[in-house]
Coordinates of C-alpha atoms in Angstrom, one line a residue:
M6 CA -18.3 44.5 43.9
T7 CA -17.8 40.9 43.8
K8 CA -14.6 39.3 45.2
K9 CA -12.2 38.5 42.3
L10 CA -10.4 35.3 41.8
P11 CA -7.2 34.6 43.3
K12 CA -4.3 36.6 41.1
D13 CA -2.5 33.4 39.9
Q14 CA -5.7 32.2 38.4
I15 CA -6.6 35.5 36.8
E16 CA -3.0 35.2 35.4
K17 CA -3.8 32.0 34.0
N18 CA -7.3 32.9 32.8
F19 CA -5.6 35.9 30.9
S20 CA -2.6 33.8 29.3
P21 CA -2.6 33.8 25.8
I22 CA -5.4 31.6 24.1
D23 CA -3.5 30.9 21.3
P24 CA 0.4 30.2 22.5
L25 CA 3.6 31.1 20.5
M26 CA 4.5 28.2 18.5
T27 CA 7.6 26.3 19.4
K28 CA 10.4 26.0 16.6
A29 CA 9.5 22.4 15.8
E30 CA 5.6 23.2 15.7
A31 CA 6.3 26.2 13.2
K32 CA 8.7 23.7 11.1
V33 CA 5.8 21.1 10.6
E34 CA 3.2 23.8 10.1
S35 CA 4.9 25.5 7.3
N36 CA 5.5 22.5 5.6
R37 CA 2.1 21.6 5.4
C38 CA 1.4 24.7 3.2
L39 CA 1.0 23.9 -0.7
F40 CA 2.5 27.4 -1.8
C41 CA -0.6 28.1 -4.0
Y42 CA 0.3 30.1 -6.9
D43 CA -1.7 32.9 -6.8
A44 CA -2.6 32.1 -3.2
P45 CA -6.4 32.6 -2.2
C46 CA -5.1 33.4 1.5
T47 CA -2.9 36.5 -0.1
R48 CA -6.1 37.4 -2.0
A49 CA -8.4 37.2 1.3
C50 CA -6.2 39.5 3.3
P51 CA -6.8 43.1 3.4
T52 CA -3.3 43.9 3.1
H53 CA -2.3 41.3 0.9
I54 CA 0.6 39.9 2.8
D55 CA 2.5 37.2 0.4
V56 CA 1.3 34.3 3.0
P57 CA 3.4 31.6 0.9
S58 CA 6.3 33.5 0.8
F59 CA 6.5 34.3 4.4
I60 CA 5.7 30.3 5.3
R61 CA 8.4 29.2 2.8
K62 CA 10.9 31.4 4.5
I63 CA 9.8 29.8 8.2
A64 CA 10.0 26.5 6.7
T65 CA 13.7 27.4 5.9
D66 CA 14.7 28.9 8.9
N67 CA 14.6 32.3 7.6
L68 CA 12.5 34.1 10.5
K69 CA 13.5 37.7 9.9
G70 CA 13.0 37.3 6.1
A71 CA 9.5 36.0 6.8
A72 CA 8.9 39.0 9.0
R73 CA 10.1 41.5 6.7
V74 CA 7.4 39.9 3.8
I75 CA 4.7 40.6 6.8
F76 CA 5.7 43.9 8.0
D77 CA 6.5 45.0 4.2
A78 CA 2.7 44.4 3.6
N79 CA 1.5 45.2 6.9
P80 CA 3.2 47.3 9.6
I81 CA 1.1 46.0 12.3
G82 CA 1.6 42.3 11.4
S83 CA 2.1 41.4 15.1
T84 CA -1.3 42.6 16.0
C85 CA -3.1 41.3 13.3
A86 CA -1.4 37.6 14.0
R87 CA -3.5 37.9 17.4
V88 CA -6.6 39.6 16.7
C89 CA -7.2 39.0 13.0
P90 CA -10.5 37.0 12.3
V91 CA -8.5 34.9 10.4
E92 CA -11.2 32.1 10.1
A93 CA -13.0 34.9 8.2
L94 CA -10.1 36.1 5.8
C95 CA -6.8 34.0 5.2
E96 CA -7.4 30.7 6.8
G97 CA -11.0 30.8 5.9
A98 CA -9.6 31.2 2.2
C99 CA -7.3 28.2 2.6
V100 CA -9.9 25.9 3.2
E101 CA -12.5 26.9 0.7
K102 CA -10.2 27.1 -2.3
T103 CA -7.8 24.4 -1.9
L104 CA -7.5 20.8 -1.3
V105 CA -6.6 21.6 2.4
E106 CA -9.0 19.9 4.9
K107 CA -7.7 21.8 7.9
P108 CA -6.4 25.3 7.1
I109 CA -2.7 26.1 7.5
E110 CA -2.6 28.0 10.7
I111 CA -1.4 31.4 9.0
G112 CA -2.2 33.7 12.2
R113 CA -0.2 31.2 14.4
L114 CA 2.9 31.3 12.1
Q115 CA 2.3 35.3 11.3
R116 CA 3.1 35.6 15.4
Y117 CA 5.8 33.2 15.4
A118 CA 7.7 35.2 12.6
T119 CA 6.7 38.6 13.9
E120 CA 7.7 37.9 17.7
H121 CA 10.9 36.9 16.4
V122 CA 11.7 40.5 15.4
T123 CA 9.7 42.4 18.2
T124 CA 11.3 41.0 20.7
S125 CA 15.0 40.6 19.6
G126 CA 15.7 44.4 18.7
K127 CA 16.3 43.6 15.1
H128 CA 15.5 46.2 12.8
I129 CA 14.1 45.3 9.3
F130 CA 13.3 48.5 7.2
E131 CA 15.0 52.1 7.6
A132 CA 14.1 55.3 7.3
G133 CA 14.4 56.8 3.5
E134 CA 17.0 59.8 2.8
P135 CA 15.1 62.9 4.3
N136 CA 13.3 64.6 1.5
G137 CA 12.6 67.7 3.2
M138 CA 9.1 67.2 3.6
S139 CA 7.0 66.5 6.7
V140 CA 3.5 64.9 7.6
A141 CA 1.5 65.4 10.8
I142 CA -0.4 62.2 11.7
V143 CA -3.8 62.7 14.1
G144 CA -3.8 59.3 15.9
S145 CA -1.7 56.5 16.7
G146 CA -3.8 53.8 16.0
P147 CA -3.4 51.1 13.0
A148 CA -4.0 53.3 10.4
G149 CA -1.8 56.5 11.9
L150 CA 1.2 53.9 12.3
S151 CA 0.9 52.3 8.9
C152 CA 1.0 55.5 7.2
A153 CA 3.7 56.8 9.4
T154 CA 5.8 53.7 8.5
Y155 CA 5.5 53.6 4.7
L156 CA 6.0 57.8 4.9
A157 CA 9.1 57.3 7.1
R158 CA 10.5 54.8 4.5
L159 CA 10.0 57.4 1.9
G160 CA 12.1 60.1 3.6
Y161 CA 9.4 62.4 5.0
K162 CA 9.6 63.8 8.7
V163 CA 6.5 62.2 10.4
T164 CA 4.8 63.2 13.7
I165 CA 1.9 61.5 15.3
Y166 CA 0.0 63.0 18.1
E167 CA -2.0 61.1 20.2
K168 CA -4.3 62.1 22.8
K169 CA -3.7 58.9 25.3
P170 CA -0.6 58.3 27.1
L171 CA 0.6 55.5 25.2
A172 CA 0.2 54.7 21.5
G173 CA -1.0 52.2 19.4
G174 CA -4.9 53.0 19.9
L175 CA -7.3 50.1 20.4
D176 CA -4.4 47.8 20.1
T177 CA -3.0 49.2 23.1
Y178 CA -6.1 49.6 25.1
G179 CA -9.3 47.9 23.4
M180 CA -8.0 44.4 22.6
A181 CA -8.7 41.8 25.1
E182 CA -5.7 41.0 27.1
Y183 CA -5.7 37.1 26.7
K184 CA -5.6 38.1 22.8
M185 CA -2.9 40.9 22.9
T186 CA -1.1 42.4 25.7
Q187 CA -0.3 46.0 26.0
K188 CA 3.5 44.9 25.9
D189 CA 2.6 43.5 22.5
S190 CA 1.5 46.5 21.0
L191 CA 3.8 49.0 22.5
A192 CA 6.8 46.6 21.1
E193 CA 5.4 47.0 17.4
V194 CA 4.9 50.9 18.1
A195 CA 8.6 50.6 18.8
L196 CA 9.2 49.2 15.4
V197 CA 7.7 52.4 14.1
E198 CA 9.5 54.8 16.3
S199 CA 12.8 53.0 15.1
L200 CA 12.1 54.4 11.4
G201 CA 12.4 58.3 12.9
V202 CA 8.8 58.8 13.6
E203 CA 8.1 60.9 16.5
I204 CA 5.3 60.3 18.5
V205 CA 3.6 62.7 20.8
V206 CA 1.5 61.5 23.5
N207 CA -0.9 63.2 26.0
T208 CA -1.7 65.7 23.1
A209 CA -5.0 66.3 21.7
V210 CA -5.6 68.1 18.5
A211 CA -8.3 71.0 18.6
A212 CA -10.2 72.6 15.9
E213 CA -8.7 76.2 17.2
E214 CA -6.0 77.5 19.0
T215 CA -6.2 76.6 22.6
G216 CA -3.3 78.9 24.2
D217 CA -1.4 76.3 25.9
R218 CA 1.2 75.6 23.2
R219 CA 4.8 77.1 22.0
P220 CA 5.1 77.1 18.3
E221 CA 8.8 76.2 17.1
T222 CA 10.3 75.6 14.1
G223 CA 9.2 72.2 12.3
I224 CA 6.7 69.8 13.0
G225 CA 7.0 67.6 16.2
T226 CA 8.9 70.2 17.8
W227 CA 7.1 71.1 20.7
S228 CA 8.6 71.8 24.1
A229 CA 8.3 69.7 26.7
S230 CA 5.6 71.7 28.5
D231 CA 3.4 71.2 25.5
G232 CA 3.5 67.3 25.4
H233 CA 5.1 64.4 26.1
R234 CA 7.3 63.1 23.2
G235 CA 9.5 59.9 22.6
S236 CA 9.4 56.3 24.0
Q237 CA 6.3 54.3 24.7
E238 CA 8.2 53.3 28.0
S239 CA 6.9 56.4 29.3
E240 CA 4.5 55.7 32.3
I241 CA 1.0 55.7 32.2
R242 CA -0.6 59.4 33.1
N243 CA -4.1 60.5 34.0
Q244 CA -6.3 59.2 31.3
D245 CA -9.8 60.0 30.3
G246 CA -11.5 56.5 29.8
D247 CA -14.4 57.8 27.9
A248 CA -13.8 57.3 24.5
A249 CA -15.9 60.2 23.4
Q250 CA -13.4 62.6 22.4
S251 CA -10.7 59.8 20.9
S252 CA -7.7 61.6 19.7
V253 CA -9.5 64.9 18.9
L254 CA -11.5 67.4 20.8
G255 CA -10.8 71.1 21.9
P256 CA -11.6 72.4 25.5
Q257 CA -9.0 74.7 26.3
S258 CA -6.2 73.9 28.8
S259 CA -2.8 75.6 29.6
S260 CA -2.1 72.7 32.4
A261 CA 1.1 70.9 32.7
P262 CA 1.2 67.0 32.3
H263 CA -0.4 65.3 35.4
H264 CA 1.2 62.0 36.5
S265 CA -1.0 59.6 38.2
S266 CA -2.4 55.7 37.4
L267 CA -4.9 55.1 35.1
I268 CA -8.2 56.4 35.6
T269 CA -11.8 56.1 34.1
H270 CA -13.9 58.7 34.6
H271 CA -17.5 58.8 34.1
S272 CA -19.4 62.0 34.9
E273 CA -19.0 65.0 32.6
D274 CA -16.9 67.3 35.1
A275 CA -14.5 64.2 35.6
Q276 CA -14.1 63.9 31.7
Y277 CA -12.9 67.5 31.3
S278 CA -11.0 67.7 34.7
A279 CA -8.9 64.9 33.0
L280 CA -8.9 66.6 29.8
S281 CA -7.3 69.4 31.5
T282 CA -4.2 67.8 32.1
Q283 CA -3.8 67.3 28.4
H284 CA -2.2 69.2 25.9
F285 CA -3.4 70.5 22.8
V286 CA -2.4 71.6 19.2
S287 CA -4.3 73.7 16.7
F288 CA -5.2 71.6 13.7
E289 CA -5.2 74.7 11.7
D290 CA -1.5 75.1 12.7
L291 CA -0.4 71.6 11.9
C292 CA -2.0 72.1 8.3
E293 CA 0.1 75.3 8.0
R294 CA 3.2 73.8 9.2
A295 CA 3.2 70.1 7.7
D296 CA 3.1 69.5 3.8
A297 CA 0.0 67.1 4.5
V298 CA -2.0 66.0 7.6
F299 CA -3.4 62.3 7.9
L300 CA -6.3 61.8 10.1
G301 CA -6.5 58.2 11.6
I302 CA -8.4 59.1 14.7
G303 CA -11.2 56.2 14.6
L304 CA -14.4 56.5 16.5
G305 CA -15.8 58.2 19.4
D306 CA -17.8 57.2 22.3
T307 CA -19.7 54.2 23.3
N308 CA -23.5 54.9 22.1
D309 CA -25.6 55.8 24.7
L310 CA -28.7 54.0 25.9
N311 CA -30.8 56.7 26.5
I312 CA -32.8 54.9 29.3
P313 CA -33.4 55.7 32.6
G314 CA -30.7 54.7 35.1
E315 CA -27.9 55.1 32.8
D316 CA -25.9 57.2 35.2
L317 CA -26.1 54.6 38.0
E318 CA -23.1 53.6 39.6
G319 CA -22.0 50.1 37.8
V320 CA -22.5 51.2 34.5
I321 CA -19.7 51.3 32.3
D322 CA -19.0 51.0 28.8
A323 CA -17.4 48.3 27.4
L324 CA -13.9 50.0 26.0
S325 CA -13.4 51.6 29.4
F326 CA -13.8 48.2 31.0
I327 CA -11.2 46.5 28.8
E328 CA -9.0 49.5 29.0
R329 CA -9.2 49.4 33.1
V330 CA -8.4 45.2 32.5
K331 CA -5.6 46.0 30.5
T332 CA -3.5 47.8 33.2
R333 CA -3.1 44.3 34.9
D334 CA -4.3 45.9 37.8
W335 CA -6.7 43.0 38.6
E336 CA -8.0 44.4 42.0
S337 CA -9.0 47.8 40.3
A338 CA -11.0 46.5 37.6
P339 CA -14.6 46.9 38.2
L340 CA -16.7 43.6 38.7
A341 CA -19.8 42.3 40.2
D342 CA -21.1 39.0 41.1
T343 CA -23.6 39.5 38.2
V344 CA -23.0 41.3 34.9
A345 CA -24.9 42.2 31.9
V346 CA -23.3 43.2 28.9
I347 CA -25.6 44.7 26.4
G348 CA -24.5 44.3 22.8
A349 CA -23.4 41.2 20.4
G350 CA -20.5 42.5 18.6
N351 CA -17.0 41.3 19.0
T352 CA -16.3 44.1 21.8
A353 CA -19.5 42.6 23.8
I354 CA -17.5 39.2 23.7
D355 CA -14.3 40.6 24.7
A356 CA -16.4 42.3 27.5
V357 CA -18.1 39.3 28.8
T358 CA -15.3 37.0 28.8
Q359 CA -13.2 39.1 30.5
A360 CA -15.9 39.8 33.1
K361 CA -16.0 35.9 33.6
R362 CA -12.2 35.2 33.5
L363 CA -12.1 38.0 36.5
G364 CA -14.1 36.2 38.7
A365 CA -18.0 37.4 37.9
K366 CA -20.2 34.5 39.1
K367 CA -22.6 35.1 36.3
V368 CA -22.4 37.0 33.2
M369 CA -25.0 37.4 30.6
M370 CA -24.8 38.9 27.1
V371 CA -28.0 40.7 26.2
Y372 CA -29.2 41.4 22.8
R373 CA -32.2 42.7 21.1
R374 CA -32.4 40.3 18.4
G375 CA -31.5 36.5 18.0
R376 CA -28.5 34.3 17.6
E377 CA -28.6 34.7 13.8
H378 CA -28.3 38.2 13.8
I379 CA -25.2 38.7 16.1
S380 CA -22.3 40.5 14.7
A381 CA -19.5 39.0 16.3
Y382 CA -18.0 36.3 14.4
D383 CA -18.5 32.6 15.1
Y384 CA -15.1 32.0 16.9
E385 CA -15.7 34.7 19.2
Y386 CA -19.3 33.5 20.2
D387 CA -18.0 29.9 20.5
L388 CA -15.6 31.4 23.1
A389 CA -17.9 33.0 25.1
K390 CA -19.9 29.9 25.3
K391 CA -17.0 27.9 26.2
D392 CA -16.5 30.5 29.2
G393 CA -19.9 29.8 30.5
I394 CA -21.6 32.9 29.4
E395 CA -25.2 33.1 29.5
F396 CA -27.2 34.8 26.2
V397 CA -30.7 36.7 26.8
W398 CA -32.0 36.9 22.9
H399 CA -34.8 39.3 21.8
A400 CA -34.3 41.6 25.0
S401 CA -34.4 45.4 24.6
P402 CA -33.2 47.3 27.6
V403 CA -35.7 49.8 28.8
G404 CA -34.1 50.6 32.1
I405 CA -31.5 50.1 34.7
E406 CA -32.9 50.0 38.2
G407 CA -31.2 50.4 41.5
N408 CA -30.7 53.0 44.7
G409 CA -27.6 54.6 43.9
R410 CA -26.0 51.7 42.4
V411 CA -27.0 49.0 39.7
E412 CA -29.3 46.3 40.9
A413 CA -31.2 45.2 38.1
L414 CA -31.7 45.8 34.1
R415 CA -35.3 46.0 32.7
C416 CA -35.9 44.4 29.7
R417 CA -38.8 44.2 27.1
R418 CA -39.5 41.0 25.2
N419 CA -39.0 41.5 21.4
D420 CA -41.3 38.1 20.6
G421 CA -44.5 40.4 20.0
S422 CA -45.6 40.5 23.4
D423 CA -43.7 43.5 24.6
E424 CA -43.8 41.9 27.8
E425 CA -41.0 43.7 30.4
Y426 CA -39.4 41.8 32.8
T427 CA -36.2 42.3 35.2
I428 CA -33.1 40.7 35.0
P429 CA -31.2 41.2 38.6
C430 CA -27.6 42.1 37.9
G431 CA -24.8 44.3 39.9
M432 CA -23.1 46.0 36.8
V433 CA -24.1 46.9 33.5
I434 CA -21.7 46.9 30.6
K435 CA -22.5 49.0 27.4
A436 CA -21.3 47.4 24.0
I437 CA -23.9 48.9 21.5
G438 CA -21.2 50.4 19.1
Q439 CA -19.3 53.9 18.9
Q440 CA -20.4 57.2 17.8
K441 CA -18.8 58.9 14.9
Q442 CA -17.3 62.4 15.0
G443 CA -19.0 64.3 12.5
A444 CA -18.8 67.4 15.0
F445 CA -15.1 67.7 14.7
F446 CA -14.8 66.9 11.2
G447 CA -17.6 69.3 10.3
S448 CA -15.5 72.0 12.9
I449 CA -12.4 71.7 10.5
G450 CA -14.2 72.1 7.6
L451 CA -14.2 68.6 6.4
E452 CA -17.5 66.9 4.4
T453 CA -18.9 64.0 5.9
D454 CA -21.5 61.6 4.9
E455 CA -25.1 61.2 6.4
K456 CA -23.4 58.9 9.1
G457 CA -20.7 61.4 10.1
R458 CA -18.0 59.4 8.7
V459 CA -15.3 61.8 6.6
K460 CA -15.5 61.8 2.7
I461 CA -12.4 61.0 0.8
D462 CA -12.0 61.0 -3.1
I463 CA -10.5 58.2 -4.9
N464 CA -6.9 59.5 -4.0
R465 CA -7.8 59.3 0.1
M466 CA -8.0 62.9 0.1
T467 CA -10.5 64.9 2.3
S468 CA -12.6 68.0 1.3
R469 CA -9.5 69.9 2.3
E470 CA -6.4 70.2 0.4
N471 CA -3.7 68.0 1.6
V472 CA -5.7 66.8 4.4
F473 CA -6.1 62.8 3.7
A474 CA -8.1 60.2 6.3
G475 CA -8.2 56.6 6.7
G476 CA -9.4 54.1 8.8
D477 CA -12.5 53.9 11.0
C478 CA -13.3 57.6 10.8
V479 CA -13.9 56.8 6.9
N480 CA -15.3 53.4 6.9
G481 CA -17.2 53.3 10.1
G482 CA -15.5 50.6 12.0
K483 CA -13.8 47.7 10.4
E484 CA -11.0 45.3 11.7
A485 CA -7.2 46.7 12.5
V486 CA -5.9 45.1 9.2
D487 CA -8.6 47.2 7.0
A488 CA -7.0 50.4 8.7
S489 CA -3.6 49.5 8.2
Q490 CA -4.2 49.1 4.4
A491 CA -6.2 52.1 4.4
G492 CA -2.6 53.9 6.2
K493 CA -0.7 52.4 3.3
L494 CA -2.6 53.5 0.9
A495 CA -3.2 57.0 2.3
A496 CA 0.7 57.2 2.4
M497 CA 1.3 56.3 -1.6
A498 CA -1.7 58.9 -2.1
I499 CA 0.3 61.6 0.0
H500 CA 3.6 61.1 -1.5
E501 CA 2.1 61.3 -5.1
K502 CA 0.1 64.4 -4.2
L503 CA 3.3 66.0 -2.7
T504 CA 6.0 64.9 -5.4
G505 CA 4.2 63.7 -8.3
E506 CA 5.7 60.5 -7.9
T507 CA 3.9 57.3 -8.1
V508 CA 5.0 54.6 -5.6
S509 CA 3.5 51.1 -4.7
F510 CA 4.2 49.0 -1.9
A511 CA 3.8 45.4 -1.1
G512 CA 0.1 44.5 -1.0
A513 CA -0.7 47.5 -2.9
G514 CA 0.2 46.3 -6.8
G515 CA 3.9 45.8 -6.2
L516 CA 6.6 46.2 -3.9
L517 CA 8.7 49.4 -3.4
R518 CA 12.5 49.2 -2.2
I519 CA 13.5 52.0 -0.6
S520 CA 17.3 51.3 -0.3
R521 CA 19.9 48.6 -1.6
R522 CA 20.7 47.3 2.0
E523 CA 16.6 45.9 1.9
E524 CA 16.8 44.5 -1.2
R525 CA 19.4 41.8 -0.3
E526 CA 17.9 38.6 1.2
D527 CA 17.7 38.8 5.3
T528 CA 19.1 36.1 7.2
D529 CA 19.6 35.7 11.0

């Protein structure tokens, strides 16, 4: 493993790529907005945030009111301000469909407003009057947090079950550190918890009974020995870094919580050793005890390369690598002098740029096709170029060579010659997409399509009564903002199914006001 850069240099390299605006900058930028009628930016946003409204409030120094507009339509608005591909969404529409030559910096303005709330402890919404009904949510990523927020505002008792030690899903564990820190994600999670949503971490949901739980009355009332509930300030516990089982899987366990540092395991035995320290609840039991269940579990393990040498030391999947970086324990993050990242999506970009910023001397992105076919956004690709990443096009990996650990990546040219050649490297990072979790869904009686995605009807319900789903497990893997909208629509559908009442939240055809207190204009 290579010697990393000095700690102060690494900290500088991982500082936010878009710094928080100053008050003066936000004032000037907000006053550039044309406040368009039927704003194209609002229509381009998957959650349909009323962009002109929140920008106008920033212009008048009403930051809490601006944050309310954002979070009303998108409960993870702080996350999306940092990680959304705004160039392809709101800001792209601003340039294409208005007279503005340079787009309004909507993403940075959105971060400016939301950070005012997440760092100040201000509450902008309250839980609704309890209605006596409960919903269990599996997975605490964007879809789960969004669904939980709206249901809590409607008066439901909501409990989220999360396999990992901290809530937030990929926002907490899978975003490049220079885009969004764990602290940023957990501050947003705290807003959801402030509505009375209960988050049970270190607890996976299994298809069948596992024998390690103590049933009590009501959803979310597991005893302390059954799982860890509550604040996201809890310490990080032993963690299975392999994404294979996501938020759901079902090996049996009766162990108590195990406290240790964040560890990524690679071997199958290590995976199940780590999982034995977790707790499991039965999906069937959740269905019996809750009035409805929402699945927002995302995707599974990184796809295998299925080539010789994949089990050598020095081969790691991109999400595990990013998760190690996000501990900010820079010395523990794996690295080599020369790193080859296989893939060309946004996750691959995150992996190559972070490896470079840690101190790798040479980082290559290896892709089987050409530049014109990469799935990463243009701004991500430009970021990698600025970081000095090398690109190896039209190269299909056929083997990883080494005596116990990685020494080279063997590739075949896809230019018609089929010539094979080796790329010397000391580390290989796999970033070739994630598997669907069709096997789990089948085990709990849910219909899936040919790609392993959960099938839902027009009302967001799966093939099982009162079991709903949304986010990556349904759409196959899109942006966080898409998952947030899916959670919102699912909450509306759940409420209609359980009560017969139709409601509409901001960005879904109207604005639902939960209480008189929320109706008045917010001021700081």
